[in-house]
Coordinates of C-alpha atoms in Angstrom, one line a residue:
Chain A
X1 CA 67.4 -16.1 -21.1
X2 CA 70.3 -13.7 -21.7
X3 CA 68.5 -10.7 -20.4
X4 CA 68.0 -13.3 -17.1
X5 CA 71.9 -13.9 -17.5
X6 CA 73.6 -10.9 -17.7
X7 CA 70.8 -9.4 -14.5
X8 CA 72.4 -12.1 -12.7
X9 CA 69.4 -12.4 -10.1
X10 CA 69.9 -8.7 -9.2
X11 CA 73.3 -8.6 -9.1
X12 CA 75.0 -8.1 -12.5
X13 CA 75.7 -4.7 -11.9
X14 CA 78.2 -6.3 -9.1
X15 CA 79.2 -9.2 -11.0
X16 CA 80.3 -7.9 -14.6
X17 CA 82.0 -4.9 -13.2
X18 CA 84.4 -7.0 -10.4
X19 CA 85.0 -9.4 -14.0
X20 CA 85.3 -6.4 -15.6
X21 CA 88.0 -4.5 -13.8
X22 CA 89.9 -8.0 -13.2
X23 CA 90.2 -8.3 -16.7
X24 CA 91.0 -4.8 -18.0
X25 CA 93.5 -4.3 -14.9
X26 CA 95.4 -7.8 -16.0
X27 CA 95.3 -7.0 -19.8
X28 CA 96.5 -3.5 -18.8
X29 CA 99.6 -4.4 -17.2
X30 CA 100.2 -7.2 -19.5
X31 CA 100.1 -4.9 -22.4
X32 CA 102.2 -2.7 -20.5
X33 CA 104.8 -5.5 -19.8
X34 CA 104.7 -6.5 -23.2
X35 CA 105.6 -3.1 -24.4
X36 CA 108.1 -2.6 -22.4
X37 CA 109.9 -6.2 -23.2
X38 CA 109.7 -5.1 -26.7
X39 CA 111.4 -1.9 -26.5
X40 CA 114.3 -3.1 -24.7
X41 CA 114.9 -5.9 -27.0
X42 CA 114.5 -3.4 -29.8
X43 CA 116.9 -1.1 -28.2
X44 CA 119.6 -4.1 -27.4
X45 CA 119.1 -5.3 -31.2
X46 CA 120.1 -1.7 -32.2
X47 CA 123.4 -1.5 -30.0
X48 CA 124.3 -5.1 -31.5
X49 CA 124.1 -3.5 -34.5
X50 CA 126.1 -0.6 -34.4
X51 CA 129.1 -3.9 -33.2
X52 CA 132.0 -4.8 -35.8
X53 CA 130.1 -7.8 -38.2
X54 CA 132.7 -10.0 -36.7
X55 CA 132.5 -8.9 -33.1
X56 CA 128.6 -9.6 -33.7
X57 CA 128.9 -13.2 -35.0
X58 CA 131.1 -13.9 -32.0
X59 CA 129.0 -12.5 -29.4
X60 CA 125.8 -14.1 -31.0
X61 CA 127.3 -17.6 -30.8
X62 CA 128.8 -17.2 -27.4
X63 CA 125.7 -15.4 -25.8
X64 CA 122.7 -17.5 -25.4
X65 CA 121.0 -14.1 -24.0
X66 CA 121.8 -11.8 -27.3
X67 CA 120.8 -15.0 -29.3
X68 CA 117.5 -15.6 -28.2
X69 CA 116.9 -11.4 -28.5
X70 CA 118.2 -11.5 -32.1
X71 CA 115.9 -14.5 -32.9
X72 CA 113.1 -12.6 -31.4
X73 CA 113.9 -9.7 -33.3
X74 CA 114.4 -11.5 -36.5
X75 CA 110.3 -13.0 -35.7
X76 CA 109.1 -9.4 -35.0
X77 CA 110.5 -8.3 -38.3
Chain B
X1 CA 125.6 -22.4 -10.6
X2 CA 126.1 -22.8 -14.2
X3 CA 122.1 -23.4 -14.7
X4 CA 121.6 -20.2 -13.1
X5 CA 123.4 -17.9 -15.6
X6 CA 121.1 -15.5 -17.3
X7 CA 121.5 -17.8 -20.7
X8 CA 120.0 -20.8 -19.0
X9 CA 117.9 -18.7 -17.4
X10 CA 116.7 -16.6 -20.6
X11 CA 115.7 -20.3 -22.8
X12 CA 114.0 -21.4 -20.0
X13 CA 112.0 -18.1 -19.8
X14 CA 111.2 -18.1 -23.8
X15 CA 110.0 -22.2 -23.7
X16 CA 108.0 -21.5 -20.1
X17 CA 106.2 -18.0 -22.2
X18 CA 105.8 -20.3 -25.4
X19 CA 103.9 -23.2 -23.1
X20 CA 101.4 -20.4 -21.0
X21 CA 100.6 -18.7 -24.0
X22 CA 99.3 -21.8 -25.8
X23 CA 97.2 -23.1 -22.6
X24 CA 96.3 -19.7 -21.2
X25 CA 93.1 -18.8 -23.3
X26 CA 91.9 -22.4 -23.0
X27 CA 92.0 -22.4 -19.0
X28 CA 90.9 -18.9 -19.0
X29 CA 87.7 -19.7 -20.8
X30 CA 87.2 -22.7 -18.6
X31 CA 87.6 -20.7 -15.8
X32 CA 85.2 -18.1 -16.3
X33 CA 82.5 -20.8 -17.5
X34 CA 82.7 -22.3 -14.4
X35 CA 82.9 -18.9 -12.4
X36 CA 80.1 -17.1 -14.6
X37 CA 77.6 -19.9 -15.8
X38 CA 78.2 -23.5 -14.0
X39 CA 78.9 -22.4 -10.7
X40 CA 75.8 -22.8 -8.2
X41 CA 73.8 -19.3 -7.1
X42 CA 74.1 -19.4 -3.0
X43 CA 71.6 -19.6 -0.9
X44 CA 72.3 -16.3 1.3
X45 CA 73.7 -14.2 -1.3
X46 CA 72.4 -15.0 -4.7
X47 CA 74.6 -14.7 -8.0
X48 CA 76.6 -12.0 -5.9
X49 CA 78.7 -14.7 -4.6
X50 CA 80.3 -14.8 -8.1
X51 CA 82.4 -12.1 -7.1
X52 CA 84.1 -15.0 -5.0
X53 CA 85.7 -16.3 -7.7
X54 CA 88.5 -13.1 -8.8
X55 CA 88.0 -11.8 -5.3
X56 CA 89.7 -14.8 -3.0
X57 CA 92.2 -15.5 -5.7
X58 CA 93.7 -12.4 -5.9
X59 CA 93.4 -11.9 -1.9
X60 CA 95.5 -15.1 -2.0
X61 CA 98.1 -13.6 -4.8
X62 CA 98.7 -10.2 -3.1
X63 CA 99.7 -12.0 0.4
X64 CA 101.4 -14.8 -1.4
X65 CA 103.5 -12.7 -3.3
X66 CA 104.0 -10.3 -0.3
X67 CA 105.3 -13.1 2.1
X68 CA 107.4 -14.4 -1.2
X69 CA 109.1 -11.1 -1.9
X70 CA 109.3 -9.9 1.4
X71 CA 111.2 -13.5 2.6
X72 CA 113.8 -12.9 -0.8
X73 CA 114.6 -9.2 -0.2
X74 CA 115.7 -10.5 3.8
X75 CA 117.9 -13.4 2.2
X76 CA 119.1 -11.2 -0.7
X77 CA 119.9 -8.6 2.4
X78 CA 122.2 -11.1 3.9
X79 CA 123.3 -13.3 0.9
X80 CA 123.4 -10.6 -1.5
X81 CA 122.1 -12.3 -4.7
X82 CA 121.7 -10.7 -7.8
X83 CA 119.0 -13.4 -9.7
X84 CA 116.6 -12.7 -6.0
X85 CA 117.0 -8.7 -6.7
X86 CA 116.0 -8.9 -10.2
X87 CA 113.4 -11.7 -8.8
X88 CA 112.0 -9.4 -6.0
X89 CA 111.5 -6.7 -8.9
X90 CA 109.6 -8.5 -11.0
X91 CA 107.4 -9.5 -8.7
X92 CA 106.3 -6.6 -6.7
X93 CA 103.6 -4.9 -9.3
X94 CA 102.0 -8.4 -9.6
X95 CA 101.9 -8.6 -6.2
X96 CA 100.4 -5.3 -6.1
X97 CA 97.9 -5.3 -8.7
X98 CA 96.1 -8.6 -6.9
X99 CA 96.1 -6.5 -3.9
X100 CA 94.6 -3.7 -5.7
X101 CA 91.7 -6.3 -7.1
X102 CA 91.2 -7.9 -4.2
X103 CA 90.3 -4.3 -2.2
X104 CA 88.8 -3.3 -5.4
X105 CA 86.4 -6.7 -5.8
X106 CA 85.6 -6.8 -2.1
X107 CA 84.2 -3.2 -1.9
X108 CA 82.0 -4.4 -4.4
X109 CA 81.0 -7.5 -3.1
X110 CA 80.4 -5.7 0.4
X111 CA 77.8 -3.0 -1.0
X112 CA 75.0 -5.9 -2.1
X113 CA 76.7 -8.3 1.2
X114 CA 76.8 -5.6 3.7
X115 CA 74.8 -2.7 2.7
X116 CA 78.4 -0.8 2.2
X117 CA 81.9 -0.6 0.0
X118 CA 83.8 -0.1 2.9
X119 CA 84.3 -0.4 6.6
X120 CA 87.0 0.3 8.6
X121 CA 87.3 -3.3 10.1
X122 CA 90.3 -5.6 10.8
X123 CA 90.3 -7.6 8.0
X124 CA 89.6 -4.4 5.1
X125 CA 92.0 -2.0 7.5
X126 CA 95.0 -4.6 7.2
X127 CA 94.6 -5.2 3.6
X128 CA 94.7 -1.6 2.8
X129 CA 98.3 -1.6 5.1
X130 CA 99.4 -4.8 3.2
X131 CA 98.8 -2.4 -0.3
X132 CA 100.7 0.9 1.3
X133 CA 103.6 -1.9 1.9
X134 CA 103.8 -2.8 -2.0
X135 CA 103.3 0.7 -2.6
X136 CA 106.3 1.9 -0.4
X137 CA 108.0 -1.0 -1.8
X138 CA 107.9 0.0 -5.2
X139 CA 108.3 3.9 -4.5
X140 CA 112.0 2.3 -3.4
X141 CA 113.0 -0.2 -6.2
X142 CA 112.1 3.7 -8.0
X143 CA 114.3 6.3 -6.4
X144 CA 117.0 4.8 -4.4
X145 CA 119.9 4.3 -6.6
X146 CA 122.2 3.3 -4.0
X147 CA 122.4 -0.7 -4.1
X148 CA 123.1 -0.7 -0.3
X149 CA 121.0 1.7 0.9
X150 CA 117.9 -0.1 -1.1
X151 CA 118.9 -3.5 -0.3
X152 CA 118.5 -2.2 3.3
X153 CA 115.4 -0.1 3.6
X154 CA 113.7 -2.6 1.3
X155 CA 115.0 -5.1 4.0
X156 CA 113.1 -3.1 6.6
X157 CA 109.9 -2.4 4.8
X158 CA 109.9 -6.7 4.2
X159 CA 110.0 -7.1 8.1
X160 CA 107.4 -4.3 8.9
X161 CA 105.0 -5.7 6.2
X162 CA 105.5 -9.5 7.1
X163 CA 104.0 -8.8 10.6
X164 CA 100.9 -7.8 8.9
X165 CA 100.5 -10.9 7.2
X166 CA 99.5 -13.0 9.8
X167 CA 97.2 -10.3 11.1
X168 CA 95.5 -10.4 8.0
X169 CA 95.1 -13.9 7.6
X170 CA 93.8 -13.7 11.9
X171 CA 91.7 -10.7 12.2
X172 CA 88.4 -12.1 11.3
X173 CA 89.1 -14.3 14.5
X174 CA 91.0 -12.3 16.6
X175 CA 88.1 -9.6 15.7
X176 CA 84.4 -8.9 15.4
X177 CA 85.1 -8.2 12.0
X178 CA 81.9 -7.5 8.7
X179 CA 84.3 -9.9 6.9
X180 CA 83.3 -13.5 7.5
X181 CA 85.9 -15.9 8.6
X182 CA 87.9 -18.2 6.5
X183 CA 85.7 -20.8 4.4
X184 CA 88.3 -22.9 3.0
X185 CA 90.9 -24.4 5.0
X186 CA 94.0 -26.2 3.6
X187 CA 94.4 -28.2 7.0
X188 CA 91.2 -29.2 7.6
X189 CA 87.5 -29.4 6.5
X190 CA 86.5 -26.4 3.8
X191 CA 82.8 -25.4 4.7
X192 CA 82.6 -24.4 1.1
X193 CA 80.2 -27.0 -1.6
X194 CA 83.0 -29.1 -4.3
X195 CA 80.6 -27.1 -7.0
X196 CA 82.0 -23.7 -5.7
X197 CA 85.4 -24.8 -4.9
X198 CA 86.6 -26.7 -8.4
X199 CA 85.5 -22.6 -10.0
X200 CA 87.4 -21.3 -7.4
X201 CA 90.2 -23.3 -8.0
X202 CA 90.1 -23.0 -12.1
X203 CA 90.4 -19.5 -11.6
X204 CA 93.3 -19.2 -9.2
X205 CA 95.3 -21.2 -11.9
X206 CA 93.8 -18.4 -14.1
X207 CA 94.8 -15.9 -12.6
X208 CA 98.6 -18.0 -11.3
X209 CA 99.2 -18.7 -15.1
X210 CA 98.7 -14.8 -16.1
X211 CA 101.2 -14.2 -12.7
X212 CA 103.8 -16.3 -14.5
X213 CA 103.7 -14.7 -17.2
X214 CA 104.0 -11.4 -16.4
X215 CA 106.6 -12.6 -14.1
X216 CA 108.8 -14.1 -16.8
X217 CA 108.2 -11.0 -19.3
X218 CA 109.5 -8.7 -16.3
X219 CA 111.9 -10.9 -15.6
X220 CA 113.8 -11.5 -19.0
X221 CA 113.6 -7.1 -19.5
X222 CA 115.6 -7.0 -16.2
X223 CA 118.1 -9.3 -17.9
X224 CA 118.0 -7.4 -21.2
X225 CA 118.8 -4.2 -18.7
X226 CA 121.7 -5.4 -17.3
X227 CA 123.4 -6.9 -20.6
X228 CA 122.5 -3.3 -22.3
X229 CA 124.3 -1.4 -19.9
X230 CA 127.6 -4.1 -20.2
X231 CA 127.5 -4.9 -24.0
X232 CA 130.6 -2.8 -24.5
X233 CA 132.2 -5.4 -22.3
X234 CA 130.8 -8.4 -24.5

């Protein structure tokens, strides 16, 4: 029943391959994306930190954007 | 304008990639169920019409996000705003990776359908165009620096390329084309069975949910860009 499944009447060669390189292509670029996102909120974290403690505490209050990075950063680590 | 500011913006993006990521893997396996196992085998074409189910959806994604992008860059041109740029850019490999797939899937649909991956018919020729367009596109958001000068050759690719949508979505009537016309109509009767058309609709919300995110991941790194570059100013 399997074998009958993944022969697909013929056509699994066809089949499995189109799913195939739908699905490596999208988790491709999402890994990609991913990766990328990550090192520029790694890289924005490490500017914060070379700041003044105060000027930091300041910004991270004011700034919703350098908040949510910092509380994503503070997840990843 | 206030619930436009990257801040808004950036929660919303965070909450919207928290809610896909806990639906996506439920949907997707749905999807492909339905695409790979429930789905009927057709009549003509036997368990090759399968294919169906990532080929049309990402057809649909590559010229929707086309027409989408190309209709932002032509307001951003003449309104000059700085959320559709960073919009435009986060869209475009999306848009091009569908219309990769969709070239990619229908060569191999059209070897078992027609006896061959490729012809050079209406229909495949003005999807290959449609890809050159993203590709151009993107070459663009790449090397040209200049804000102006982008904002007006990416202006002029948008116009180019948005004549070709309409001759994609007419050459298998306007032409004798391998491809066969449109099965599914949103303003009128589909000649496609309800057992074909609920898989095919599963995975286009697949496939729209993984466009989201991608979308929003791109998105929030643009906005992590620009506050890098003025964080001496914060």
């Amino acid at each position: 029943m399997i074998t009958e499944f993944l022969k697909m009447g013929g056509y699994g060669i066809y089949v499995w391959s189109s799913f195939f390189i739908v699905i490596t292509s999208c988790a491709f670029l999402f890994y990609k994306t991913r990766k990328t996102l990550k090192k520029y909120e790694k890289e924005f974290a490490k500017e914060l930190e070379k700041l003044p403690a105060e000027h930091k505490k300041r910004i991270a209050k004011s700034s919703k954007v350098i908040s949510s990075i910092l509380a994503s950063q503070n997840k990843l680590s | 304008m206030e619930f436009f500011s990257f801040g808004n913006i950036i929660i919303y993006i965070d909450k919207f990639i928290k809610f896909i990521n806990s639906i996506f893997f439920v949907i997707l396996i749905i999807g492909i169920s339905f695409a790979l196992i429930i789905s009927p085998v057709d009549y003509l074409q036997g368990d090759s019409v399968r294919i169906m189910y990532v080929h049309v959806p990402s057809a649909w994604i590559g010229l929707s996000i086309f027409s989408l992008i190309a209709v932002s860059t032509i307001l951003n041109f003449i309104f000059k705003i700085k959320n559709l740029f960073l919009f435009i850019k986060s869209f475009a490999p999306i848009g091009l990776l569908f219309t990769c797939l969709s070239i990619v899937t229908g060569s191999i649909w059209g070897k078992p359908t027609w006896g061959t991956w490729w012809a050079w018919d209406a229909r495949l020729t003005s999807m290959l165009v449609l890809m050159l367009f993203y590709v151009l596109f993107i070459l663009s958001l790449k090397y040209f620096k200049n804000n102006e000068n982008l904002t007006k050759i990416l202006s002029i690719i948008s116009i180019l390329g948005i004549i070709n949508i309409p001759i994609i979505k007419y050459s298998v009537e306007w032409w004798s084309t391998l491809h066969q016309p449109a099965s599914i109509k949103f303003l009128g009767t589909s000649s496609i069975h309800p057992s074909m058309l609920i898989p095919l609709f599963l995975m286009l919300l697949v496939l729209l949910l993984y466009c989201a995110l991608i979308f929003l991941m791109k998105y929030k790194t643009e906005i992590i860009k620009i506050k890098k570059q003025n964080i001496k100013r914060l």
